[in-house]
Amino acid sequence: MLGDGAYINTALVVPHRKRPGRPLLKGEEEDNAAHRKVRARVEHVIGRMKNYKILRGCRQRGDGLHHAVQAVARMHNLALAA
């Protein structure tokens, strides 16, 4: 699972941080670029789900979000297969 810089020292994958006085290594910059692309895509999907009000009813039910995300993923896979 991906996280942002606030989730350091957790089990999440977070971007590399610059150390004082030293730039990031080339591999670390590439990792951060890949991390940004994936996180941006995920954030856009969450935004679209909010636009279509898919997430509105999920707050009241414990497993509602799980079912909504599964439904969206299935619809996306169907669209890719068509």
PDB file of C-alpha atoms in Angstrom:
ATOM      1  CA  MET A   1       0.000   0.000   0.000  1.00  0.00           C
ATOM      2  CA  LEU A   2       1.165   3.490  -0.795  1.00  0.00           C
ATOM      3  CA  GLY A   3       1.183   6.436   1.557  1.00  0.00           C
ATOM      4  CA  ASP A   4       2.477   9.969   1.548  1.00  0.00           C
ATOM      5  CA  GLY A   5       5.294  11.406   3.635  1.00  0.00           C
ATOM      6  CA  ALA A   6       3.122  11.499   6.756  1.00  0.00           C
ATOM      7  CA  TYR A   7       3.217   7.692   7.036  1.00  0.00           C
ATOM      8  CA  ILE A   8       6.927   7.231   7.734  1.00  0.00           C
ATOM      9  CA  ASN A   9       7.794   4.243   9.954  1.00  0.00           C
ATOM     10  CA  THR A  10       4.632   2.359   9.030  1.00  0.00           C
ATOM     11  CA  ALA A  11       4.135  -0.638   6.762  1.00  0.00           C
ATOM     12  CA  LEU A  12       3.191   1.683   3.860  1.00  0.00           C
ATOM     13  CA  VAL A  13       5.474   2.506   0.938  1.00  0.00           C
ATOM     14  CA  VAL A  14       6.337   6.206   1.216  1.00  0.00           C
ATOM     15  CA  PRO A  15       8.431   8.474  -1.031  1.00  0.00           C
ATOM     16  CA  HIS A  16      12.119   9.005  -0.290  1.00  0.00           C
ATOM     17  CA  ARG A  17      12.997  12.201   1.582  1.00  0.00           C
ATOM     18  CA  LYS A  18      15.892  14.512   0.889  1.00  0.00           C
ATOM     19  CA  ARG A  19      18.552  14.506   3.543  1.00  0.00           C
ATOM     20  CA  PRO A  20      19.876  17.891   4.673  1.00  0.00           C
ATOM     21  CA  GLY A  21      22.650  19.014   2.349  1.00  0.00           C
ATOM     22  CA  ARG A  22      22.386  15.992   0.048  1.00  0.00           C
ATOM     23  CA  PRO A  23      20.185  15.508  -3.020  1.00  0.00           C
ATOM     24  CA  LEU A  24      18.217  12.344  -3.686  1.00  0.00           C
ATOM     25  CA  LEU A  25      20.013   9.570  -5.523  1.00  0.00           C
ATOM     26  CA  LYS A  26      18.936   8.850  -9.117  1.00  0.00           C
ATOM     27  CA  GLY A  27      17.192   5.614  -8.091  1.00  0.00           C
ATOM     28  CA  GLU A  28      15.340   7.403  -5.310  1.00  0.00           C
ATOM     29  CA  GLU A  29      14.154  10.113  -7.721  1.00  0.00           C
ATOM     30  CA  GLU A  30      12.874   7.412 -10.092  1.00  0.00           C
ATOM     31  CA  ASP A  31      11.086   5.662  -7.217  1.00  0.00           C
ATOM     32  CA  ASN A  32       9.448   8.934  -6.203  1.00  0.00           C
ATOM     33  CA  ALA A  33       8.336   9.613  -9.793  1.00  0.00           C
ATOM     34  CA  ALA A  34       6.704   6.173 -10.043  1.00  0.00           C
ATOM     35  CA  HIS A  35       5.124   6.657  -6.602  1.00  0.00           C
ATOM     36  CA  ARG A  36       3.639  10.025  -7.652  1.00  0.00           C
ATOM     37  CA  LYS A  37       2.126   8.579 -10.829  1.00  0.00           C
ATOM     38  CA  VAL A  38       0.398   5.721  -9.007  1.00  0.00           C
ATOM     39  CA  ARG A  39      -0.862   7.921  -6.162  1.00  0.00           C
ATOM     40  CA  ALA A  40      -2.210  10.499  -8.626  1.00  0.00           C
ATOM     41  CA  ARG A  41      -4.170   7.806 -10.445  1.00  0.00           C
ATOM     42  CA  VAL A  42      -5.633   6.495  -7.187  1.00  0.00           C
ATOM     43  CA  GLU A  43      -6.573  10.003  -6.028  1.00  0.00           C
ATOM     44  CA  HIS A  44      -8.318  10.664  -9.360  1.00  0.00           C
ATOM     45  CA  VAL A  45     -10.356   7.460  -8.990  1.00  0.00           C
ATOM     46  CA  ILE A  46     -11.425   8.440  -5.477  1.00  0.00           C
ATOM     47  CA  GLY A  47     -12.397  11.877  -6.782  1.00  0.00           C
ATOM     48  CA  ARG A  48     -14.502  10.343  -9.550  1.00  0.00           C
ATOM     49  CA  MET A  49     -16.211   8.056  -7.059  1.00  0.00           C
ATOM     50  CA  LYS A  50     -17.102  11.129  -4.998  1.00  0.00           C
ATOM     51  CA  ASN A  51     -18.452  12.893  -8.108  1.00  0.00           C
ATOM     52  CA  TYR A  52     -20.751   9.978  -8.865  1.00  0.00           C
ATOM     53  CA  LYS A  53     -21.774   9.847  -5.171  1.00  0.00           C
ATOM     54  CA  ILE A  54     -20.670   6.210  -4.939  1.00  0.00           C
ATOM     55  CA  LEU A  55     -19.014   6.852  -1.599  1.00  0.00           C
ATOM     56  CA  ARG A  56     -21.889   8.824  -0.044  1.00  0.00           C
ATOM     57  CA  GLY A  57     -23.735   5.846   1.467  1.00  0.00           C
ATOM     58  CA  CYS A  58     -20.583   3.977   2.418  1.00  0.00           C
ATOM     59  CA  ARG A  59     -20.049   5.928   5.612  1.00  0.00           C
ATOM     60  CA  GLN A  60     -23.144   4.472   7.243  1.00  0.00           C
ATOM     61  CA  ARG A  61     -22.401   0.817   6.480  1.00  0.00           C
ATOM     62  CA  GLY A  62     -19.301  -0.971   7.685  1.00  0.00           C
ATOM     63  CA  ASP A  63     -18.532  -2.873   4.483  1.00  0.00           C
ATOM     64  CA  GLY A  64     -20.181  -0.468   2.035  1.00  0.00           C
ATOM     65  CA  LEU A  65     -16.889   0.993   0.827  1.00  0.00           C
ATOM     66  CA  HIS A  66     -15.509  -2.486   0.151  1.00  0.00           C
ATOM     67  CA  HIS A  67     -18.500  -3.364  -2.028  1.00  0.00           C
ATOM     68  CA  ALA A  68     -18.453  -0.018  -3.834  1.00  0.00           C
ATOM     69  CA  VAL A  69     -14.764  -0.332  -4.694  1.00  0.00           C
ATOM     70  CA  GLN A  70     -15.290  -3.907  -5.903  1.00  0.00           C
ATOM     71  CA  ALA A  71     -18.158  -2.777  -8.122  1.00  0.00           C
ATOM     72  CA  VAL A  72     -16.133   0.062  -9.613  1.00  0.00           C
ATOM     73  CA  ALA A  73     -13.179  -2.260 -10.250  1.00  0.00           C
ATOM     74  CA  ARG A  74     -15.441  -4.781 -12.006  1.00  0.00           C
ATOM     75  CA  MET A  75     -17.007  -2.076 -14.170  1.00  0.00           C
ATOM     76  CA  HIS A  76     -13.538  -0.798 -15.064  1.00  0.00           C
ATOM     77  CA  ASN A  77     -12.406  -4.313 -16.026  1.00  0.00           C
ATOM     78  CA  LEU A  78     -15.517  -4.751 -18.180  1.00  0.00           C
ATOM     79  CA  ALA A  79     -14.801  -1.456 -19.928  1.00  0.00           C
ATOM     80  CA  LEU A  80     -11.216  -2.551 -20.613  1.00  0.00           C
ATOM     81  CA  ALA A  81     -12.359  -5.914 -21.983  1.00  0.00           C
ATOM     82  CA  ALA A  82     -14.869  -4.339 -24.391  1.00  0.00           C
TER      83      ALA A  82
END
